[in-house]
Coordinates of C-alpha atoms and ligand atoms in Angstrom, one line a residue:
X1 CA 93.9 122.1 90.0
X2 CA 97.7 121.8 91.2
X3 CA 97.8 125.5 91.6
X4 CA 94.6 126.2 93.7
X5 CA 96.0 122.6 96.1
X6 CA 99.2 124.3 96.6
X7 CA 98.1 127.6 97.5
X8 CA 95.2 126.4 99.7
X9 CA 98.2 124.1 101.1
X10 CA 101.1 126.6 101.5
X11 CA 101.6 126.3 105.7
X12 CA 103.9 128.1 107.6
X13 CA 107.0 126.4 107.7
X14 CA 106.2 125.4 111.0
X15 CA 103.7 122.9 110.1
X16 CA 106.6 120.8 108.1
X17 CA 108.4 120.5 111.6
X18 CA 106.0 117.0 112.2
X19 CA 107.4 115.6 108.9
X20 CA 111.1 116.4 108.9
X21 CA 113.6 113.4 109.8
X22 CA 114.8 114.7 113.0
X23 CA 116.1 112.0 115.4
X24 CA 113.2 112.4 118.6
X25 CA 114.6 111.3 121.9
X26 CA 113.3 107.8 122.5
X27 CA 110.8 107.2 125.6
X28 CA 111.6 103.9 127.3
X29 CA 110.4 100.9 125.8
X30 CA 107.3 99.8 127.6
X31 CA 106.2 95.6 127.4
X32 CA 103.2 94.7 129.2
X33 CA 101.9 90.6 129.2
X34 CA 98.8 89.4 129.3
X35 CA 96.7 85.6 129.1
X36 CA 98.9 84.5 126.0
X37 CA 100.5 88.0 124.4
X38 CA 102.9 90.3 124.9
X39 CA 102.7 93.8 123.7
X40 CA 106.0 96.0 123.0
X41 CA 106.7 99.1 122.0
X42 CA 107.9 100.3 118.3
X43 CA 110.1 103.3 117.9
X44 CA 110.5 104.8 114.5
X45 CA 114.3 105.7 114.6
X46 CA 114.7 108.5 111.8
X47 CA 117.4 110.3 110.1
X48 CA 120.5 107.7 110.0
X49 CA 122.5 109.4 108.0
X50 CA 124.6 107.9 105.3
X51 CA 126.9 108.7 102.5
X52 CA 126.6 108.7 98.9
X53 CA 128.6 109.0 96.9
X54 CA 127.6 111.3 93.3
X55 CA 128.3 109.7 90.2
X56 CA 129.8 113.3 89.0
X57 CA 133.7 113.8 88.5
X58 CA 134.0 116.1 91.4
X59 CA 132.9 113.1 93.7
X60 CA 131.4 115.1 96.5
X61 CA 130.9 113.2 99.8
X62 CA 127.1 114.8 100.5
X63 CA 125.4 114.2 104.0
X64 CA 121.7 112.5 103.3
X65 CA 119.1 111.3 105.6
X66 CA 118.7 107.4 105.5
X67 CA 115.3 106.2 106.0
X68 CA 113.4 105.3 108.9
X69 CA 113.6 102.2 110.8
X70 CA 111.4 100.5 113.4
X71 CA 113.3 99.8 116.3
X72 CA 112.2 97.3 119.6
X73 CA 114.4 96.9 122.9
X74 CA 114.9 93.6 123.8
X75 CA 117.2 91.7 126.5
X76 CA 119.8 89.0 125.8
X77 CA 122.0 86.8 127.9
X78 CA 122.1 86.4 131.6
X79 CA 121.9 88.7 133.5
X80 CA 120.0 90.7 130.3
X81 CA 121.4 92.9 128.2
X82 CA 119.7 95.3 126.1
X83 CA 119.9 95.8 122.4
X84 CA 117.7 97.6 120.1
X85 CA 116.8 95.6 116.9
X86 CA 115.3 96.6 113.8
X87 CA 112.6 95.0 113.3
X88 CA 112.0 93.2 110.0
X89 CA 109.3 91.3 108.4
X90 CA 111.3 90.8 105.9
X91 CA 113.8 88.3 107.0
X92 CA 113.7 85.2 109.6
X93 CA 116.7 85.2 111.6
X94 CA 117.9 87.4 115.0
X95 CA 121.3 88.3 114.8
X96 CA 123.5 90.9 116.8
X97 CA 126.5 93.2 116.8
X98 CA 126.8 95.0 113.9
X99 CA 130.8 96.2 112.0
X100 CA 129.9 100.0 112.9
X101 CA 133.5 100.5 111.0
X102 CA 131.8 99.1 107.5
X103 CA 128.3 100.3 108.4
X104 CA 127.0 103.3 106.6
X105 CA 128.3 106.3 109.1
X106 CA 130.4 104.2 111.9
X107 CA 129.2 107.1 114.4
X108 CA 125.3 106.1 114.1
X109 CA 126.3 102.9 114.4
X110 CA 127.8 103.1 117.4
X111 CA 125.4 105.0 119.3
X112 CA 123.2 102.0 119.8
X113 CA 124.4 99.2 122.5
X114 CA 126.7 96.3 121.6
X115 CA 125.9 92.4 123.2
X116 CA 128.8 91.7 125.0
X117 CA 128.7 87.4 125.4
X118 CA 131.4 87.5 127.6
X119 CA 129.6 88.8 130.3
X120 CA 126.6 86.1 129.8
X121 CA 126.5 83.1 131.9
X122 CA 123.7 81.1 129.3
X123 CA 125.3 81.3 126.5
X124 CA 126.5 78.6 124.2
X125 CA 128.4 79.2 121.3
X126 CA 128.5 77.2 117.7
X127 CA 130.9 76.5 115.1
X128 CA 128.3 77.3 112.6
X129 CA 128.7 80.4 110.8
X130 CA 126.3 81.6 107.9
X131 CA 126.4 84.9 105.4
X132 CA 123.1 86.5 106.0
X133 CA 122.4 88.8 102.6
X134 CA 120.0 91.6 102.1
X135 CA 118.7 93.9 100.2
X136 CA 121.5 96.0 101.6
X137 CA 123.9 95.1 103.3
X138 CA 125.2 91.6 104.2
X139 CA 126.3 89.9 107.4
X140 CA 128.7 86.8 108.7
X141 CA 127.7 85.7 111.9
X142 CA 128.4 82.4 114.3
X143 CA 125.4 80.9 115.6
X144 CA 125.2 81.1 119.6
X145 CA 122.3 79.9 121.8
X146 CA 121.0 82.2 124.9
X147 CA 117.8 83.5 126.6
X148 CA 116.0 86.6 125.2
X149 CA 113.7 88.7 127.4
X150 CA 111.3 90.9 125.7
X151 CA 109.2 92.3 128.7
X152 CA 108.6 89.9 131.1
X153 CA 108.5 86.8 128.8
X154 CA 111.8 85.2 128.6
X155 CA 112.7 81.9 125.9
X156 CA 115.5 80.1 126.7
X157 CA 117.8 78.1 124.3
X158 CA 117.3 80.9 121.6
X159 CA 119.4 80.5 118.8
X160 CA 120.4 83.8 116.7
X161 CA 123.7 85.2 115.2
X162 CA 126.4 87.3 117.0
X163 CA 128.0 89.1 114.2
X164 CA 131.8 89.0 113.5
X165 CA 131.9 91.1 110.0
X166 CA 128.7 93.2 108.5
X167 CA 128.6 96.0 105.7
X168 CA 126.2 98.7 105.3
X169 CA 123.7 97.7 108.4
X170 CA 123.6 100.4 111.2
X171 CA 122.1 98.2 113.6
X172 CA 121.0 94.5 114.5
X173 CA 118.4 92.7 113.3
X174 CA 114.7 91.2 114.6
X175 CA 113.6 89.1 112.4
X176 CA 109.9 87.6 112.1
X177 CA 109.6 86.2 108.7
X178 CA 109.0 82.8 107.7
X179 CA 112.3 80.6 106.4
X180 CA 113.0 82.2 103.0
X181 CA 113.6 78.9 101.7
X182 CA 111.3 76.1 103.1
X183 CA 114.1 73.1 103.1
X184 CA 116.7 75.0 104.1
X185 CA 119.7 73.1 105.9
X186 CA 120.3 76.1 107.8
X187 CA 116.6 76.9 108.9
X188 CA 116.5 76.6 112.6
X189 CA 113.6 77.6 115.1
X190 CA 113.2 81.7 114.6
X191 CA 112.4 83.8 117.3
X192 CA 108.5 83.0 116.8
X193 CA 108.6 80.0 116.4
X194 CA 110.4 79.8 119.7
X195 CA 108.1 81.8 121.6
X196 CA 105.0 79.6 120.3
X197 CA 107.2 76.5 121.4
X198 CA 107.6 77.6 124.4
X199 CA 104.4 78.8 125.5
X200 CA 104.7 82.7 125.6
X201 CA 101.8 83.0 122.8
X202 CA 99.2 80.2 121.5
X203 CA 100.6 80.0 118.0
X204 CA 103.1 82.1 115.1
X205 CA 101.3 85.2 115.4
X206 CA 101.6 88.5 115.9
X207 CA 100.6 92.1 115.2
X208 CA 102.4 94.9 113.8
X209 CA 101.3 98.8 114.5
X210 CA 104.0 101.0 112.8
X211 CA 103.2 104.5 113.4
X212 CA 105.0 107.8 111.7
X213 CA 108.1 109.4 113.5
X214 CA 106.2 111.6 115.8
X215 CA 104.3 109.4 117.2
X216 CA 105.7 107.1 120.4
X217 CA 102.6 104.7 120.0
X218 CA 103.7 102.0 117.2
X219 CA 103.7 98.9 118.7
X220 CA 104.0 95.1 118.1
X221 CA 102.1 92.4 119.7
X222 CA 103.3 88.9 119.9
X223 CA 100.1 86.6 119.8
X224 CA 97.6 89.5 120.3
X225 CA 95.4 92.0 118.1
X226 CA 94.7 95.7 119.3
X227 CA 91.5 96.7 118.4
X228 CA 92.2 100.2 119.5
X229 CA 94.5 100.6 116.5
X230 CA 92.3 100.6 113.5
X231 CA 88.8 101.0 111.9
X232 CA 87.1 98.8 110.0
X233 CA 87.2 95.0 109.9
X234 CA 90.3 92.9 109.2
X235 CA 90.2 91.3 106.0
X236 CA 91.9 87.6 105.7
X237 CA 94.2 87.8 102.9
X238 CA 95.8 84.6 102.2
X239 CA 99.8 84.3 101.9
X240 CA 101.0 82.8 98.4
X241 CA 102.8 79.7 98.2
X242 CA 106.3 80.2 97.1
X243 CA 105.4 78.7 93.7
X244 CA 103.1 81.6 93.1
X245 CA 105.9 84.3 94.1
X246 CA 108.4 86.0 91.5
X247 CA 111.9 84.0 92.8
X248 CA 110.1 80.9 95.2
X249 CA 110.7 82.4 98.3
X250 CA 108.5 82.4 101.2
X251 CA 107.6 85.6 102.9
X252 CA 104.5 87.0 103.4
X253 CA 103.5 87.5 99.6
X254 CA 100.1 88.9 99.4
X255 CA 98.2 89.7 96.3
X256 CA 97.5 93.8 95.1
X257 CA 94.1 93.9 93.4
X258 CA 94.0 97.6 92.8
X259 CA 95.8 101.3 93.2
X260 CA 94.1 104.1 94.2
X261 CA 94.8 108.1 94.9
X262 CA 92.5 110.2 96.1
X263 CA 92.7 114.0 95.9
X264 CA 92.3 116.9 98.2
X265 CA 88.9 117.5 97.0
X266 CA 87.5 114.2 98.2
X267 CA 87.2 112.4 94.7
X268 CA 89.5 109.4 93.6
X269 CA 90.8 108.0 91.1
X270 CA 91.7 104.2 90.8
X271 CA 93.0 101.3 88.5
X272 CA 91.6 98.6 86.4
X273 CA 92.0 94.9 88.0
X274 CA 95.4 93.5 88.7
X275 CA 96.6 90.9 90.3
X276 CA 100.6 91.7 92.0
X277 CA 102.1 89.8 94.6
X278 CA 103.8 92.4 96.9
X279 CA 104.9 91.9 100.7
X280 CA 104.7 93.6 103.6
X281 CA 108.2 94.1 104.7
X282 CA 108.7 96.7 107.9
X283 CA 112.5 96.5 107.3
X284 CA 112.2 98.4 104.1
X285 CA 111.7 102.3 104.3
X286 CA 110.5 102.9 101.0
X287 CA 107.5 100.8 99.1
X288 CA 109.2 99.4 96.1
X289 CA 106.4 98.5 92.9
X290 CA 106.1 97.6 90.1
X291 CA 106.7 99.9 87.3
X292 CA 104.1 100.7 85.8
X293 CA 102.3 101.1 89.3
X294 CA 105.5 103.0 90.2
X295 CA 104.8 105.7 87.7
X296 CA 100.8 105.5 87.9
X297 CA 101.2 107.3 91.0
X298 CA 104.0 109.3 89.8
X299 CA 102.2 110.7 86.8
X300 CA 98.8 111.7 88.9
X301 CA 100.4 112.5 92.2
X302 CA 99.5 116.4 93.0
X303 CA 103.0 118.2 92.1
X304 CA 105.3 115.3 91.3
X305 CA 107.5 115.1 88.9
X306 CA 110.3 112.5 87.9
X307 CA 113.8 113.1 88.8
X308 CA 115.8 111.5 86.1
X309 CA 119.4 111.5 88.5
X310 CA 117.7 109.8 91.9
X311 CA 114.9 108.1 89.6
X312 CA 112.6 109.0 92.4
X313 CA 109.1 111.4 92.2
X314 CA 110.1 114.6 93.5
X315 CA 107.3 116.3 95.3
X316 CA 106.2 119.9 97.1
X317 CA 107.4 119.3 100.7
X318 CA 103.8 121.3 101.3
X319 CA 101.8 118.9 99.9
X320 CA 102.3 116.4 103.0
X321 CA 100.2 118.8 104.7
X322 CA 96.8 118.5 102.2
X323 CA 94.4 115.4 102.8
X324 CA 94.4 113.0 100.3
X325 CA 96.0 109.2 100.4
X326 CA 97.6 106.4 98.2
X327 CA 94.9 103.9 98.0
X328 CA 95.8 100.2 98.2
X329 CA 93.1 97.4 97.4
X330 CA 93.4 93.8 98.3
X331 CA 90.2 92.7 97.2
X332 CA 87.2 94.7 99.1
X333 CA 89.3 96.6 101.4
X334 CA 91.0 99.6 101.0
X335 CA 94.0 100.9 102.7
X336 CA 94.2 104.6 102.4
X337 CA 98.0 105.8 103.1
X338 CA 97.7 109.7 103.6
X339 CA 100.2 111.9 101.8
X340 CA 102.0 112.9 104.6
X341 CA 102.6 108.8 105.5
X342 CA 103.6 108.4 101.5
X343 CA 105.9 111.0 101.2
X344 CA 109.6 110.8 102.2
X345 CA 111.5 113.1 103.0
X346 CA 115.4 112.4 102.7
X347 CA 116.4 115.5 103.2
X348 CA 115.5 119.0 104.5
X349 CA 113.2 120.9 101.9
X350 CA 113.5 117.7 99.3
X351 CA 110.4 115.5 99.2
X352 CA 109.7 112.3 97.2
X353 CA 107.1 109.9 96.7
X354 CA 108.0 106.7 99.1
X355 CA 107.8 104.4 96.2
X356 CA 110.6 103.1 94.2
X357 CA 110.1 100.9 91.0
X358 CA 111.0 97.3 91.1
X359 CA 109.5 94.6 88.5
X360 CA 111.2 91.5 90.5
X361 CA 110.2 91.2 94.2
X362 CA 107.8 94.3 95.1
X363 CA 107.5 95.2 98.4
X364 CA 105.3 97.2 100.7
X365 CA 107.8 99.2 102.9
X366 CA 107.0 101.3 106.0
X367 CA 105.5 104.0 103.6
X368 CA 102.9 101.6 103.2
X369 CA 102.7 99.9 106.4
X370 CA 102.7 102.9 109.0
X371 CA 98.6 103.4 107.5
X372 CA 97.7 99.6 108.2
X373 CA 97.6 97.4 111.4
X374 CA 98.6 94.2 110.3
X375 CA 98.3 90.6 111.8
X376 CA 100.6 87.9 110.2
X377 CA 99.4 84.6 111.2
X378 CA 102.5 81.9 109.9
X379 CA 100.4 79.1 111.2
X380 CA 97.6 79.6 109.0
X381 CA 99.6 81.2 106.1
X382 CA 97.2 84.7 106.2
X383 CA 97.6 88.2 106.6
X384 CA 94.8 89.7 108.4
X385 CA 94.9 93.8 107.6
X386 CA 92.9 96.7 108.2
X387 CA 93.1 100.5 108.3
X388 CA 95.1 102.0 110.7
X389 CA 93.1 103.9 113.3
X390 CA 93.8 105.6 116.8
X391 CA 91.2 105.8 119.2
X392 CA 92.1 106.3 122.5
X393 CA 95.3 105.5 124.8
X394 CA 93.2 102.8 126.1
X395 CA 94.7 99.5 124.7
X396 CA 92.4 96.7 124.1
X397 CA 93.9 93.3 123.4
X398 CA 92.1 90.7 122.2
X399 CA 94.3 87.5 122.1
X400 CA 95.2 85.3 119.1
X401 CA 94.6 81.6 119.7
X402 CA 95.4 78.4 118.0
X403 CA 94.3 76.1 115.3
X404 CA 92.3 77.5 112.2
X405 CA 90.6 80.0 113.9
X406 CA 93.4 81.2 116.0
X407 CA 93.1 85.2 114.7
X408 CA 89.3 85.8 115.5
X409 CA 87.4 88.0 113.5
X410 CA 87.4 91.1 115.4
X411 CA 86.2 95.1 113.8
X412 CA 88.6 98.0 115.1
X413 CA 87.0 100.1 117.7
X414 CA 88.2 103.0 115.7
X415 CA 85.3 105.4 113.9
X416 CA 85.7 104.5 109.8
X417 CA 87.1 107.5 108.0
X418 CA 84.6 108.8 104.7
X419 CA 85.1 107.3 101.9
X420 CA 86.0 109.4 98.9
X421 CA 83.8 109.5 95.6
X422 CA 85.3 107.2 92.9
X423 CA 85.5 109.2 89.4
X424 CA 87.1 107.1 87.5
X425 CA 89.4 104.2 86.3
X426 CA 92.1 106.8 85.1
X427 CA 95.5 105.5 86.5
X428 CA 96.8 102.5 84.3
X429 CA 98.5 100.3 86.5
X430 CA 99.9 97.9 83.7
X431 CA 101.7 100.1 81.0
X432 CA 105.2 101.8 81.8
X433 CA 105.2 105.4 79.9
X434 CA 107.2 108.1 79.4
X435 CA 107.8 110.3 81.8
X436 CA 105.2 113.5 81.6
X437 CA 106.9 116.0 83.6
X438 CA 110.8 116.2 84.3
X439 CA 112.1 117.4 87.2
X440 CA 115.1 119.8 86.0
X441 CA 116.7 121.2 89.4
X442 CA 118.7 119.8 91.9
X443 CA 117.2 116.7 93.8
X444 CA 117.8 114.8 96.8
X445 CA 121.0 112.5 97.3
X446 CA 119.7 109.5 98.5
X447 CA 120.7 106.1 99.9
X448 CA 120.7 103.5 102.9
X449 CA 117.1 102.9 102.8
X450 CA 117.1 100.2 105.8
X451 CA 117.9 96.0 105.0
X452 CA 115.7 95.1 102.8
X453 CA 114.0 91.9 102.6
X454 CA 116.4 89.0 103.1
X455 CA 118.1 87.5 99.9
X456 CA 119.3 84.4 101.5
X457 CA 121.6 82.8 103.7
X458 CA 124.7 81.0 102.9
X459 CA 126.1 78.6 105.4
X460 CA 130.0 78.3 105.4
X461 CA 130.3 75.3 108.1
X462 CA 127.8 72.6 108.8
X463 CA 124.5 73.0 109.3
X464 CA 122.3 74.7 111.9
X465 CA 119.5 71.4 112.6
X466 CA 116.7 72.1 114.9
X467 CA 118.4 69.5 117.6
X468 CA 119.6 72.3 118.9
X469 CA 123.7 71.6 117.7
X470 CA 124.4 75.3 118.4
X471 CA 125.6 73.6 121.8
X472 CA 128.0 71.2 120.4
X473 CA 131.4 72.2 118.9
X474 CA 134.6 74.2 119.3
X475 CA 135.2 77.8 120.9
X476 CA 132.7 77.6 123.4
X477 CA 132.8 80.7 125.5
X478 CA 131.9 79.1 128.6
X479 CA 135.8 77.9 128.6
X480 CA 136.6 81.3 128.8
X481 CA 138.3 82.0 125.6
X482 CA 136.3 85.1 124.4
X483 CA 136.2 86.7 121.2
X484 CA 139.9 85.0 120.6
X485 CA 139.0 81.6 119.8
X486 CA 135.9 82.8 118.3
X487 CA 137.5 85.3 115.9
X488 CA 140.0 82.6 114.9
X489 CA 136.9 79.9 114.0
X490 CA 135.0 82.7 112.1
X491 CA 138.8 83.0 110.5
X492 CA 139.5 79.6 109.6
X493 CA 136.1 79.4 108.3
X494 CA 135.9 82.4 106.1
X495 CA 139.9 81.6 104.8
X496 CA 138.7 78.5 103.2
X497 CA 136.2 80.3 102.1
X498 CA 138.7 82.7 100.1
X499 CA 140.2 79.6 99.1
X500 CA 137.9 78.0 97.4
Ligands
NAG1 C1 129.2 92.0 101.8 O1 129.1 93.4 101.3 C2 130.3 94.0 101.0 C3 130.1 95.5 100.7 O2 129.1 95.6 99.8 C4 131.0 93.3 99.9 O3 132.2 93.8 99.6 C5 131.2 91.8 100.3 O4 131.7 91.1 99.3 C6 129.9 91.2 100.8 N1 130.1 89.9 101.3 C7 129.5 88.8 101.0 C8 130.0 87.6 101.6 O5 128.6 88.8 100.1

């Protein structure tokens, strides 16, 4: 069956153009507002390169593609400036400036613009400085106060991070996740939140549209639902309470009830019943399962085989070409992820499955998420997800309210795709196994797969209450001091720090 896919599948070389992780030239970011939303544009940004380093004695320095992000423009200060953020479900907090000179590949880094708080006349500065941690990649940053602009919708009083020393992050950070940790002493009011509070959508709400690298439509929509963007209806899934997640922390932890994979010939093969917590998380490239779910698809993936050295499954470039999809089932609904949005490809002529294994916190990365339109309601604690659709340029917002019913129950405009023909309950998503086929050649070299979900925050001086005590203590900028005085707190904080 492999053989006759492949060579019914074999395209010109042409055809892999689409799929390779060439940086595109970005069109400008386009926010339009309506009656209680505010919908902005999503680039995928792809091919930051990073380094890795083999674990070989010749130590070769190799050149690899790090994964794609999902960038937004957004204005800060007075008079704005603009910055481009990732944007990450993953973790709560807004936070500027990245150390280009510690991030992957400085030159990347550097390419995107810099917040310069000097030249802002609203901003307030803090003596409060935290250590943000990620999957990969940490940050220190000193709490400041200004206005952000996103479109025509400005908040005032925001409170987010300027950086003063990161590692391993190319760019800064958007973060729409709930506090990781409930009680928090350093939890403040999040970018959301502030733009509920202040009256720019009806409640915490909004809607995420992450499209593949070729296409300049992704979008996300702050207290609105676009029901040009998928098919099907939108099926309430509610988010677990930290008790019910692997390590207690809140984020939006859903629960996976089946796995899926359909074939090129329209049948499909799926899993017995299980019941995984996994979240959505657009700030991780790659979905990250667990094992034995891992190597389900692994093992019945058309051409993959396991790459002992990157621990990834190596696929044909050719087979992101064929129609089939990784089939995800919360419940009734399906979300069918089609080969060509599953597969990664790190470098030129080297595919992979975009799933990693990971038994403690999984995660459903962009390789999931660019095939779903997802609405994440914090104020009712639900996900709302359907199948990711495109019909028409035509948007057509229908706006999230408040109170229980605040997302309303609304079916994409989108035409439902077919459905293929179940055959079986063949893919064991609850034993690991060996390994069936080995990949033997040369793989891809691999790394910087975007921040990863939050892993906490660790406050170093006082903490950040939501009275708004950004405002109060020393080094205020207004005075004129500049990066000096500031660079000196962040120094006399993070010396004691060494100290202790
Ligand atoms: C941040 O990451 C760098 C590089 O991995 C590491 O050396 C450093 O100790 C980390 N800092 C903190 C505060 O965790």
């Amino acid at each position: 069956m492999l053989a006759a896919l492949l060579s019914a599948s074999l395209l010109p070389a042409a055809a892999l153009v689409a799929a390779s992780p060439s940086v595109q030239p970005r069109p400008r970011s386009v926010v339009t507002r309506g009656e209680g939303f505010l919908h902005a544009t999503v680039h995928a940004v792809s091919g930051l390169p990073s380094l890795r380093r083999r674990a070989v004695q010749d130590e070769d320095v190799i050149n690899v593609r790090s994964g794609t992000s999902y960038v937004i423009d957004i204005e800060i200060g007075t008079p704005g400036q603009t910055v481009t953020l990732i944007l990450d479900t993953g973790s709560p907090d807004l936070w500027v400036n990245p150390s280009c000179a510690t991030a992957n590949i400085p030159a990347e880094c550097n390419k995107w613009p810099q917040f310069d708080y000097t030249k802002s006349t609203s901003l307030k500065e803090s003596d409060f400085v935290d250590i943000l941690r990620y999957g990969k990649g940490n940050a220190t940053i000193v709490y400041v106060t200004d206005t952000v602009t996103i479109g025509s919708a400005k908040i005032t009083n925001q409170i987010f991070g300027v950086n003063v020393e990161s590692y391993d992050i190319p760019m800064g950070i958007l973060g729409l996740s709930p506090a990781i940790q409930a009680n928090a002493a350093d939890n403040y009011p999040f970018v959301l939140d502030t733009l509920a509070a202040q009256g720019v959508i009806k409640s915490r709400a909004f809607s995420l549209d992450l499209r593949s690298v070729s296409s300049p439509s992704g979008a996300i929509i702050f207290g609105g639902i676009d029901t040009s963007k998928f098919s099907g209806t939108l099926a309430r899934l509610p988010m677990l309470s930290p008790s019910q997640t692997p390590k207690g922390a809140d984020r939006y932890w859903i629960t996976l009830t089946g796995i899926g994979l359909t074939f090129p010939d329209g049948t499909s093969d799926t899993s017995g019943a299980i019941s995984v917590p996994v979240f959505p998380d657009s700030g991780g490239t790659l979905s990250r399962l667990p094992t034995p779910i891992f190597q389900a698809f692994g093992e019945s993936f058309p051409t993959a085989q396991f790459d002992p050295e990157s621990g990834f499954y190596i696929v044909d470039c050719a087979v992101a070409d064929v129609a089939g999809s990784v089939d995800f089932y919360f419940g009734t609904k399906q979300i069918a992820v089609p080969y060509a949005d599953f597969i990664w490809q790190p470098s030129k002529g080297d595919c992979v499955l975009g799933v990693q294994p990971d038994d403690e916190e999984p995660v459903l990365g962009d390789s999931f998420l660019r095939a779903a339109y997802v609405v994440h309601d914090q104020d009712n604690r639900a996900l709302h997800i359907a199948q990711a659709a495109e019909c028409g340029a035509k948007q057509n917002v229908v706006t999230i309210g408040s109170g229980k019913g605040a997302v309303p129950s609304v079916t994409g405009g989108c035409a439902e795709g077919a459905r293929a023909t179940r055959t079986g309950a063949g893919l064991d998503a609850t034993a690991t196994r060996e390994p069936g086929n080995i990949f033997t050649g040369d793989g891809p070299r691999i790394s910087g797969l975007g921040p990863g979900p939050a892993g906490g925050r660790t406050p170093t001086s006082g903490a950040l209450g939501p009275s708004g005590k950004a405002n109060s203590g020393a080094g205020r900028l207004g005075t004129g001091s500049g990066w000096a005085v500031l660079g000196a707190a962040v120094g006399v904080v993070l010396g004691g720090l060494l100290l202790v």
